[in-house]
Short mmCIF file of C-alpha atoms in Angstrom, two decimals:
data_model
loop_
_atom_site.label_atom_id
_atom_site.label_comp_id
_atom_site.label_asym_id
_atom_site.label_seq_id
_atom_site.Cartn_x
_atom_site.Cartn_y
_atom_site.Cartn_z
CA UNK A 1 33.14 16.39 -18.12
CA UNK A 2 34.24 19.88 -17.42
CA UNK A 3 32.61 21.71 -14.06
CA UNK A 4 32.00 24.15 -12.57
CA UNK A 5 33.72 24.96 -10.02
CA UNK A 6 31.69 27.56 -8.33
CA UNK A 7 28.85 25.91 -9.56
CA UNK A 8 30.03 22.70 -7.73
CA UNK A 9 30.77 24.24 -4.07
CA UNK A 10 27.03 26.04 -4.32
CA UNK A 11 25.31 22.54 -4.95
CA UNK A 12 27.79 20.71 -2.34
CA UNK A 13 26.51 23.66 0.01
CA UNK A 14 23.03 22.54 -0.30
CA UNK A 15 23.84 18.86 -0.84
CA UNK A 16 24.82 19.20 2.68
CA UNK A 17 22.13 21.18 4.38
CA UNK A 18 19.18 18.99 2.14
CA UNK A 19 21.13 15.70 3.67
CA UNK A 20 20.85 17.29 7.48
CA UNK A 21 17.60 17.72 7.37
CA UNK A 22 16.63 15.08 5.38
CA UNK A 23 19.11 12.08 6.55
CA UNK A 24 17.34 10.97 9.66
CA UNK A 25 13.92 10.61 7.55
CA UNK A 26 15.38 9.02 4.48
CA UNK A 27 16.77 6.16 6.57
CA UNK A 28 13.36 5.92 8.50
CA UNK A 29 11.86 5.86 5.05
CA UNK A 30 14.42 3.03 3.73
CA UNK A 31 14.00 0.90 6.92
CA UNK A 32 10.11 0.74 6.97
CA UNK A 33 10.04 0.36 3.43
CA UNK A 34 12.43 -2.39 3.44
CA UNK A 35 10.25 -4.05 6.40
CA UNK A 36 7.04 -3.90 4.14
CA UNK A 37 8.55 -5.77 1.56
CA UNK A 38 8.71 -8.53 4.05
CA UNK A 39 4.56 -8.20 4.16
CA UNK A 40 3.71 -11.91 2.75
CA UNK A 41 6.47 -13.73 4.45
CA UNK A 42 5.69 -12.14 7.92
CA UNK A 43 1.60 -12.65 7.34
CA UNK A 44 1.02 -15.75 5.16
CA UNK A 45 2.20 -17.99 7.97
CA UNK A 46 0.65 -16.42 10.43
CA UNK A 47 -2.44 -15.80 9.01
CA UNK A 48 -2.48 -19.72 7.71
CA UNK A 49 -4.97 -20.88 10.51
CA UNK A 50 -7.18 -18.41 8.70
CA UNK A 51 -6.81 -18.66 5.21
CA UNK A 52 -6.27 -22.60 4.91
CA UNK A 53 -8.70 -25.45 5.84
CA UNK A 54 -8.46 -29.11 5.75
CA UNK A 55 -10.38 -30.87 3.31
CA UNK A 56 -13.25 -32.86 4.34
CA UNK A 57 -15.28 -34.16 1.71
CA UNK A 58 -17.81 -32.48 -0.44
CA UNK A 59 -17.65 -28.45 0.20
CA UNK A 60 -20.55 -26.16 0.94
CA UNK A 61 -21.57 -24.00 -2.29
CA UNK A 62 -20.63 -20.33 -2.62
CA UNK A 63 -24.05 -19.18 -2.14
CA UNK A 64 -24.41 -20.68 1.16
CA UNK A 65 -21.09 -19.65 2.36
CA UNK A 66 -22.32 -15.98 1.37
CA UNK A 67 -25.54 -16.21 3.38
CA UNK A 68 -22.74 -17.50 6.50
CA UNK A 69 -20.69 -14.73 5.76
CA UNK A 70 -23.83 -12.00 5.47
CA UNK A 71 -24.78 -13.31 9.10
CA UNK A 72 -21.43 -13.48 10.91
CA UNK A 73 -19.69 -10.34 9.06
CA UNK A 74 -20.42 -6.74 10.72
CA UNK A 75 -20.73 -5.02 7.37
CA UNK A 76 -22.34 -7.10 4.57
CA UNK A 77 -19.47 -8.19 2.21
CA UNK A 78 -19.92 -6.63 -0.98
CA UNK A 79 -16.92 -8.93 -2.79
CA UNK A 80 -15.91 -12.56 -3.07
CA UNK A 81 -12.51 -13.74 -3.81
CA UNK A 82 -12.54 -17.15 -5.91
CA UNK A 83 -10.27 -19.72 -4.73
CA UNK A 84 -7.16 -21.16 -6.28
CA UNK A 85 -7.18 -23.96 -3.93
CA UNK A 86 -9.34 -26.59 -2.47
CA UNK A 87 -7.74 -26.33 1.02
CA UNK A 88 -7.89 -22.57 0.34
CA UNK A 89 -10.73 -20.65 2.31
CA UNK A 90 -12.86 -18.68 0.81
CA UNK A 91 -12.39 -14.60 1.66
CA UNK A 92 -15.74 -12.41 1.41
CA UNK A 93 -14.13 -9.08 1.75
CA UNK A 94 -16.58 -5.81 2.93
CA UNK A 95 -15.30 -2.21 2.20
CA UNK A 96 -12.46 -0.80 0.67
CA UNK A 97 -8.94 0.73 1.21
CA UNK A 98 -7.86 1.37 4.71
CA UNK A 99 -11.56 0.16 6.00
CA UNK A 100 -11.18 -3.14 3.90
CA UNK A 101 -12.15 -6.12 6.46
CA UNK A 102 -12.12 -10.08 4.64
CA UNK A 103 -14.17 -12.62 6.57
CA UNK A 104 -13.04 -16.58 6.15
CA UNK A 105 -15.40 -19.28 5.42
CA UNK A 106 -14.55 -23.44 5.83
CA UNK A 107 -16.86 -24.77 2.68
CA UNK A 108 -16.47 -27.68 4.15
CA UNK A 109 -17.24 -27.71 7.93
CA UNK A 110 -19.47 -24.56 6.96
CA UNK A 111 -18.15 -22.57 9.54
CA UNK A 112 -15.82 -19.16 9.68
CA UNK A 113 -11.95 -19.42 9.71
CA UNK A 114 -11.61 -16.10 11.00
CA UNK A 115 -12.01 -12.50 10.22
CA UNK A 116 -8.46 -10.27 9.15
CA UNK A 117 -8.71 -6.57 9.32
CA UNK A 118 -5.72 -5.38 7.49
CA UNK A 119 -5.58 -1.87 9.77
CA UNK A 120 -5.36 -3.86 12.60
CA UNK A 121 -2.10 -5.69 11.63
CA UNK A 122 1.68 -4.71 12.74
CA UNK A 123 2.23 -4.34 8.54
CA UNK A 124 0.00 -1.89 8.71
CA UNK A 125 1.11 0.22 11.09
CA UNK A 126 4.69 -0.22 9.13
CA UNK A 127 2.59 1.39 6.22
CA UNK A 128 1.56 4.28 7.72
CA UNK A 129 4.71 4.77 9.85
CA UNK A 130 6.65 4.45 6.00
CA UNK A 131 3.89 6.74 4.55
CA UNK A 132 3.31 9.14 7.18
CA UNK A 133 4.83 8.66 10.05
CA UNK A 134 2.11 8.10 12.06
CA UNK A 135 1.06 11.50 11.94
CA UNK A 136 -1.80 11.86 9.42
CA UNK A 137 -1.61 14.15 7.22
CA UNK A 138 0.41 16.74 8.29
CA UNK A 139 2.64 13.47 8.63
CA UNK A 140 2.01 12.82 4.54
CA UNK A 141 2.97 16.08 3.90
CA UNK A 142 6.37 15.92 5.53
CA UNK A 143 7.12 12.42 3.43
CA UNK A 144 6.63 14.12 0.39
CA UNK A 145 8.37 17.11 1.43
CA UNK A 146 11.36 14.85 2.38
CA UNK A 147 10.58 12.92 -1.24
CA UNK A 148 11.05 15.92 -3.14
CA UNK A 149 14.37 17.24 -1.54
CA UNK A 150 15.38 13.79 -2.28
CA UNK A 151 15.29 14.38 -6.22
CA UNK A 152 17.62 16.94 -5.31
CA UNK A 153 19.93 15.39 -3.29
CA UNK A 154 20.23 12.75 -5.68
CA UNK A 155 20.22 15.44 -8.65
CA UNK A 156 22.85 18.29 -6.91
CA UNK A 157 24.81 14.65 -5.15
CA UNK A 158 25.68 13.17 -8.57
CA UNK A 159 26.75 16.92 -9.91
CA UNK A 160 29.22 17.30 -6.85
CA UNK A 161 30.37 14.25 -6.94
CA UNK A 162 31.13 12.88 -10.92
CA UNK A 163 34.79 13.18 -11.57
CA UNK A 164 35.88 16.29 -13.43
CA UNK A 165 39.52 14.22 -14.01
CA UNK A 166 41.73 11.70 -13.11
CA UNK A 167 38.83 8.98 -13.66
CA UNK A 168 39.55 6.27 -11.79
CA UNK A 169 37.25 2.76 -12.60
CA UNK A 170 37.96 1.40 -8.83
CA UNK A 171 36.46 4.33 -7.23
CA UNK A 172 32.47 3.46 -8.54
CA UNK A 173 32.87 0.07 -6.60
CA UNK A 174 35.70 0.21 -4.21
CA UNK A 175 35.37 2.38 -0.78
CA UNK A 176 39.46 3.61 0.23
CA UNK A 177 39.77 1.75 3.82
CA UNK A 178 43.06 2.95 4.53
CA UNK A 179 42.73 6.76 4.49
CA UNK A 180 40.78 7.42 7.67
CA UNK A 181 36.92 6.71 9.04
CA UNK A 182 35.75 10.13 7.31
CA UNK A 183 36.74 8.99 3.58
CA UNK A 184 35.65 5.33 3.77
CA UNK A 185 32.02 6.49 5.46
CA UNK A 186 31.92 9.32 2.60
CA UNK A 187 33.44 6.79 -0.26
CA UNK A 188 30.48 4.26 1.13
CA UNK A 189 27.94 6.77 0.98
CA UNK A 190 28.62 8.07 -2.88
CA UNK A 191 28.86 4.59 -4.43
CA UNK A 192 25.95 3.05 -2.49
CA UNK A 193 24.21 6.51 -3.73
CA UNK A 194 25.47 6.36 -7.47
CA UNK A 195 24.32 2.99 -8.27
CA UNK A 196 20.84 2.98 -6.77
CA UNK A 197 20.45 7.18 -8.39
CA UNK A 198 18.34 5.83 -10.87
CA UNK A 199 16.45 3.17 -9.29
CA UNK A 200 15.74 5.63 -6.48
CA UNK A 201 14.35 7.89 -8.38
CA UNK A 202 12.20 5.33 -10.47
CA UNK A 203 10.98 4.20 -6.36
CA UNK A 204 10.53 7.71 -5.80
CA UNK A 205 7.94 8.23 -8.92
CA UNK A 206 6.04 5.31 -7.79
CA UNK A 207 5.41 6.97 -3.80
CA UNK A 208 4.58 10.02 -5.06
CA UNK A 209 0.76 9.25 -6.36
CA UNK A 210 0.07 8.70 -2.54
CA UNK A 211 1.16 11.92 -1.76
CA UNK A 212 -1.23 14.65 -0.86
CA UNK A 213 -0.07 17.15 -2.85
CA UNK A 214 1.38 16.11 -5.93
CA UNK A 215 -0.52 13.14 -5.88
CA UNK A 216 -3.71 15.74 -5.83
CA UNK A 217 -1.94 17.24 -9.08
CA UNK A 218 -1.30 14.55 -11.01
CA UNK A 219 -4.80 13.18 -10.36
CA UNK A 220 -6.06 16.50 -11.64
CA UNK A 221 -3.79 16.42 -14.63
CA UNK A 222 -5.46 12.61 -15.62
CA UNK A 223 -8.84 14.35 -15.51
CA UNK A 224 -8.06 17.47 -17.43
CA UNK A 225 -5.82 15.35 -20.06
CA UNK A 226 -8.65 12.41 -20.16
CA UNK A 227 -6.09 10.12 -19.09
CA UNK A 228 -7.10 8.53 -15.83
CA UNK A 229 -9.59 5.79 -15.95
CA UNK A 230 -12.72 5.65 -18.54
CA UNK A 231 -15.88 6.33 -16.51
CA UNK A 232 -16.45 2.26 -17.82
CA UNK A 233 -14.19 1.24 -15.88
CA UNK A 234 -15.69 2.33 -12.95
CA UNK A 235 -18.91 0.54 -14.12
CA UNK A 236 -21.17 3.16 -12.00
CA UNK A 237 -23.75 3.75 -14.75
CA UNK A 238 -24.17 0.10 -15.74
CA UNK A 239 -27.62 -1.15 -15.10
CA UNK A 240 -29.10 -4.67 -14.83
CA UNK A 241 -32.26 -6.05 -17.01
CA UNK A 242 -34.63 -6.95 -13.94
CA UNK A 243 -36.29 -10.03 -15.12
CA UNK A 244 -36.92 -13.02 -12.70
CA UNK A 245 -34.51 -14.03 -10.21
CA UNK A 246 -30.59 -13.21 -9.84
CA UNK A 247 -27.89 -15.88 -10.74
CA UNK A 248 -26.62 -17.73 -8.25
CA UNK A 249 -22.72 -16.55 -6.86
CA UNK A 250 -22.09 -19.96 -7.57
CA UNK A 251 -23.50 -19.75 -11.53
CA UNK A 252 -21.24 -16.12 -11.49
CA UNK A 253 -18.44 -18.01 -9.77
CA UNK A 254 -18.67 -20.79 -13.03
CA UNK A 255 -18.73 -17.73 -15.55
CA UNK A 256 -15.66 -16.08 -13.95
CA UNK A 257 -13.55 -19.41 -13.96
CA UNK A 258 -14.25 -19.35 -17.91
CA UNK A 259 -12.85 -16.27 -18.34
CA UNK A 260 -9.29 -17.54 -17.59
CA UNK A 261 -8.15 -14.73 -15.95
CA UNK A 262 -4.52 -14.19 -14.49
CA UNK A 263 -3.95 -13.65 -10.74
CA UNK A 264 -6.39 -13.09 -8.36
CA UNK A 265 -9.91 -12.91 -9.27
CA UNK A 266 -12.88 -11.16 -7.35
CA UNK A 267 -16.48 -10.52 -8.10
CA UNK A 268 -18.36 -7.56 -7.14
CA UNK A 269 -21.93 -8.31 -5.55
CA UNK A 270 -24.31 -6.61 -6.87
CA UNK A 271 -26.03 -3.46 -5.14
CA UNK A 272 -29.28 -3.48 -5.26
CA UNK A 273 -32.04 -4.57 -8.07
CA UNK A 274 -30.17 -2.98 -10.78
CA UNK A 275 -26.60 -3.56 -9.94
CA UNK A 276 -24.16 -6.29 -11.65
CA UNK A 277 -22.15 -8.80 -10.84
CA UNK A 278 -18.57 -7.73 -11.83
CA UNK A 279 -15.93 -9.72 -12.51
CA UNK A 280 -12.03 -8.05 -12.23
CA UNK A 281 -8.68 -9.63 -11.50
CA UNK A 282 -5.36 -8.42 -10.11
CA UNK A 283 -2.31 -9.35 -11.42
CA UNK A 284 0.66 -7.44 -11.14
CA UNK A 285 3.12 -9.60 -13.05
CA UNK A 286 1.80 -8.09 -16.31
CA UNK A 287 -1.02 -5.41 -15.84
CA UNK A 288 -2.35 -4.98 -19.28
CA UNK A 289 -3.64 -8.96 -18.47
CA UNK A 290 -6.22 -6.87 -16.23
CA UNK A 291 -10.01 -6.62 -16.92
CA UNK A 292 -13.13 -5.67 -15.50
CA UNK A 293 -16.31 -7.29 -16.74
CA UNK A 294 -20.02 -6.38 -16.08
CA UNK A 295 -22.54 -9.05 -15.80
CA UNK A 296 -26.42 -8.54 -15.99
CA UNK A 297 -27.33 -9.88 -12.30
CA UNK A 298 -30.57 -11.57 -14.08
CA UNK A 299 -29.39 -13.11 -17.55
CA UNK A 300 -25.52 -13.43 -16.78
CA UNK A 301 -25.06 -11.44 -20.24
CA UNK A 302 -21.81 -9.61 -20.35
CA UNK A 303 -23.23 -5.66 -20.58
CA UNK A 304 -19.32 -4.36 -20.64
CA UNK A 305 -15.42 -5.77 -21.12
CA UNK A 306 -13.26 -2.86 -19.90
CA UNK A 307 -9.76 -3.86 -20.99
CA UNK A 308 -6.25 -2.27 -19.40
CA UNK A 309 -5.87 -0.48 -23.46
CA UNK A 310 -9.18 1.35 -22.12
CA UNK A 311 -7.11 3.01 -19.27
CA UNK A 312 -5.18 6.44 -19.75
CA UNK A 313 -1.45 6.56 -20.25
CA UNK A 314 -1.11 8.60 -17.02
CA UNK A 315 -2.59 6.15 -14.74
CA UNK A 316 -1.34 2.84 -16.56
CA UNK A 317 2.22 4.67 -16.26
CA UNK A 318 1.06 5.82 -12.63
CA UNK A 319 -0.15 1.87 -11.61
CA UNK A 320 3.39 0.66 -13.07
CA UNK A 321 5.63 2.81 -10.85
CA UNK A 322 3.21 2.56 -7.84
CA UNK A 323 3.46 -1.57 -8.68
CA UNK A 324 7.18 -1.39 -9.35
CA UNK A 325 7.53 0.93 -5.70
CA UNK A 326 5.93 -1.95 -3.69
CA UNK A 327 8.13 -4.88 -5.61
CA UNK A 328 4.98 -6.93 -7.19
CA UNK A 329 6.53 -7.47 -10.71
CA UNK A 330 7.79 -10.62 -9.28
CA UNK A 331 10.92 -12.13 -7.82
CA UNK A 332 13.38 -9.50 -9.62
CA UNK A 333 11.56 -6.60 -8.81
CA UNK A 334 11.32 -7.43 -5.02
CA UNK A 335 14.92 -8.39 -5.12
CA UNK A 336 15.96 -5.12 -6.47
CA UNK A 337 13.81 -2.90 -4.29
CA UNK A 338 15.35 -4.85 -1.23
CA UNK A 339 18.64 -4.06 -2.21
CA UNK A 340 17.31 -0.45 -3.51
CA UNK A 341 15.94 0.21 0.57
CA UNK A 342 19.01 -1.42 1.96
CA UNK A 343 21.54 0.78 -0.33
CA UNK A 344 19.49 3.71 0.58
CA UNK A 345 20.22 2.77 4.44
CA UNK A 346 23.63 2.15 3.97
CA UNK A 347 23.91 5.35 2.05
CA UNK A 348 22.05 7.60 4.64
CA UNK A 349 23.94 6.27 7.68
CA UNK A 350 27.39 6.36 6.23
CA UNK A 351 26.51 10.06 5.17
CA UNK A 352 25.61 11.15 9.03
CA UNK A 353 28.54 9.30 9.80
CA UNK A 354 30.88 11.01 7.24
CA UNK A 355 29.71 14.27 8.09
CA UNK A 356 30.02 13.61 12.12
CA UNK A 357 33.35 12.62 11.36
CA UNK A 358 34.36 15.54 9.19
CA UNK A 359 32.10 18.26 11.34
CA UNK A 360 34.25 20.93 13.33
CA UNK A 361 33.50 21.55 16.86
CA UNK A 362 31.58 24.74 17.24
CA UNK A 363 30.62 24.74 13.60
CA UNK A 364 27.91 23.23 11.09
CA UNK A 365 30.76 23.22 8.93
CA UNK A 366 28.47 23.95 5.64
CA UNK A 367 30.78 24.57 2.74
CA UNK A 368 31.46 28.04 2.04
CA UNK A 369 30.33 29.72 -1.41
CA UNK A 370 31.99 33.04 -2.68
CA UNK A 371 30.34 36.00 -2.28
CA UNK A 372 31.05 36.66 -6.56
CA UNK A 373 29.13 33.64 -7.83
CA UNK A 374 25.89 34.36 -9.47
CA UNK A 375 22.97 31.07 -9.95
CA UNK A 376 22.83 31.61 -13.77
CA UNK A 377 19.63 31.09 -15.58
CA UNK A 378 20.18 27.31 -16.09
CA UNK A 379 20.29 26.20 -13.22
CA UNK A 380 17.30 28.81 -12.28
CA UNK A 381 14.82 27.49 -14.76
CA UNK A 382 15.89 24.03 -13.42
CA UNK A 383 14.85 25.04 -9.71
CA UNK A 384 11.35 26.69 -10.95
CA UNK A 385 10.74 23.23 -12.59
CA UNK A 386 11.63 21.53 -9.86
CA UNK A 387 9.47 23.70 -7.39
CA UNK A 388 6.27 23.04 -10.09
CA UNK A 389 6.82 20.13 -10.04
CA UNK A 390 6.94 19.44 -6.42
CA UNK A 391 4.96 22.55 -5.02
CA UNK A 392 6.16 21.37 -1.18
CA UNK A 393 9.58 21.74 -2.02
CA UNK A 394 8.70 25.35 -3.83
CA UNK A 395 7.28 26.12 -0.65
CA UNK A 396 10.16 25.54 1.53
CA UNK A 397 12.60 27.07 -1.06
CA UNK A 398 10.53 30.36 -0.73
CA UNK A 399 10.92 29.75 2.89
CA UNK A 400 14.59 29.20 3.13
CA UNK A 401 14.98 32.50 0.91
CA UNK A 402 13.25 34.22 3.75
CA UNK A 403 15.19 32.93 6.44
CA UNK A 404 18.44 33.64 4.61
CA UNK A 405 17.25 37.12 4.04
CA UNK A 406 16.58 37.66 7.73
CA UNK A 407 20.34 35.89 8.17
CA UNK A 408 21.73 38.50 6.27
CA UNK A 409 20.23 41.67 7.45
CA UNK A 410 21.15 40.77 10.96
CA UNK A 411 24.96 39.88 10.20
CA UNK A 412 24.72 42.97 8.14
CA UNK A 413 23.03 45.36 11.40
CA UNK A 414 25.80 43.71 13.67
#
């Protein structure tokens, strides 16, 4: 491959100023998300006085471990999680998202386990630290302004740094440990950072529907596209038959077992006179094994099947890089996003490192691009993509022009 040569000292130039400002996040980023990973083996055990029970005989039915949890719960749970297990407690969950709270009952002592409140807990925290930084929104925004210089870096780093000649094999895996601190650290850094380029970027596509921004983008581009989810699937306009008295949760519980659905099943309780029972499973391992089923509260008649196929290619491809981010495609997926975060890590430390190393005193030492060399319109249309596609990084683009403007005029009035 043939390069450019001015071409290649412009992109090294802002290689280098992205990774400044950018390092110190990206290994924040990496850490965090490496420590969230760890979610079920920190929690399950110490959650286990909770979520298990002993058994001891005959167990309570669901019914009358909903009217337990109705009394004892502070908000009404509007969900019930089936059990897997008989020593397995059963979780009536109230709300959703961040204000999701699941309240445990023993079936067979008929008494509550305990309550968790997943915004209480230290992996929460973790979460938002990883998502942004603890500082709301404006704290969001600055994640996925980091995020999108990060396609950059990754996009201008592999430029700068693939081998115009004299290939050498050795150099993708080996670091050179006996020609000083500065080339090891920079030799760690570029073959940590070419072998997880396309993973990262794969990680980065699935953090980017949380964002504010782009995430508000894509969500608009599912709506105008009719690609998001089917208004079925949301079940909002699905009415019961009232005619005599509701099924029992324990009747509901028996029609949801028949289903044989994968992973972990729930059913919706249903709100008010006219609402449904509704059945839906998660189950990461293979998401078109997903459904969500409406049942008449009265008769127990299935009024809908919504089926994964039913779901828009937008947000099934959103929901597989959003799964794939957060490692839940099983054993090899969390594998290779550990090693993905820890590679990242490695990468962003040995690149501060590198650059400490190689930094002059009294200087930023930025490499230096001629005065004669012109962007051409390539690698302009490639920027104006770029800053569509990621309006937070057009936004500080238009602000580093300004700045560099202002640079200029001054040097130039001195």
């Amino acid at each position: 491959m043939k390069k450019n040569d001015l071409l290649n000292k412009w992109l090294w130039k802002w290689h280098v100023i992205a990774g400044l400002i950018s390092a110190p996040f990206v290994t924040l980023l990496a850490i965090t998300g490496f420590l969230y990973l760890l979610k079920a083996d920190y929690e399950t055990p110490k959650q286990k006085h909770i979520t298990e029970v002993q058994i001891q005989g005959t167990p309570i039915s669901f019914e009358k471990q909903l009217e337990i949890a109705n009394k004892n719960a502070i908000k009404k749970p509007n969900a019930m999680v089936i059990p897997t297990q008989e020593n397995q407690a059963t979780e009536f969950v109230s709300g959703k998202f961040g204000g999701k709270k699941s309240l445990y009952i023993n079936p067979y002592n008929a008494t509550v386990s305990g309550e968790i409140i997943p915004a209480t807990t230290l992996m929460f925290k973790i979460r938002k630290l990883h998502g942004e930084l603890l500082l709301g929104t404006w704290g969001t925004k600055i994640v996925e302004l980091i995020a999108s210089w990060m396609v950059v870096l990754i996009i201008s780093g592999l430029y700068v740094w693939w081998p115009s000649r004299r290939w050498s094999l050795k150099g993708f895996f080996i670091p050179r440990i006996n020609q000083g601190k500065q080339i090891l650290f920079r030799d760690l850094h570029v073959i940590f950072s070419f072998w997880i380029s396309g993973l990262l970027l794969l990680t980065l596509a699935g953090g980017f529907p949380w964002t504010d921004v782009f995430g508000a983008n894509f969500k608009w581009m599912q709506k105008v596209t009719n690609t998001g989810y089917p208004a079925t699937w949301q079940g909002h306009h699905f009415r019961s038959n009232i005619t005599g008295e509701t099924l029992s949760l324990d009747t509901m519980v028996n029609k949801a077992k028949a289903l044989q659905l994968k992973g972990k099943v729930s059913i919706e309780l249903p709100k008010g006179p006219n609402g449904t029972y509704t059945v839906s499973n998660e189950f990461y391992s293979n998401l078109s094994a997903q459904k969500k089923i409406y049942f008449d509260q009265y008769s127990g008649t299935i009024i809908h099947q919504a089926n994964w196929e039913d779901v828009g290619i937008l947000m099934r491809g959103r929901m597989w890089v959003m799964a794939f981010h957060q490692g839940q495609f099983g054993a090899w997926n969390w594998w290779l996003m550990i090693f993905t975060a820890f590679a990242l890590c490695t990468a962003s430390i040995s690149a501060i490192i590198s650059y400490i190393k190689r930094k002059r005193k009294g200087s930023w030492s930025i490499p230096k691009v001629p005065k004669k060399f012109n962007i051409g319109y390539g690698i302009i249309g490639v920027i104006v993509l770029l800053a569509a596609l990621f309006p937070l990084f057009g936004i500080s683009l238009i602000f580093i022009f300004i700045l560099e403007k202002f640079r200029k005029r001054k040097v130039t009035t001195n």
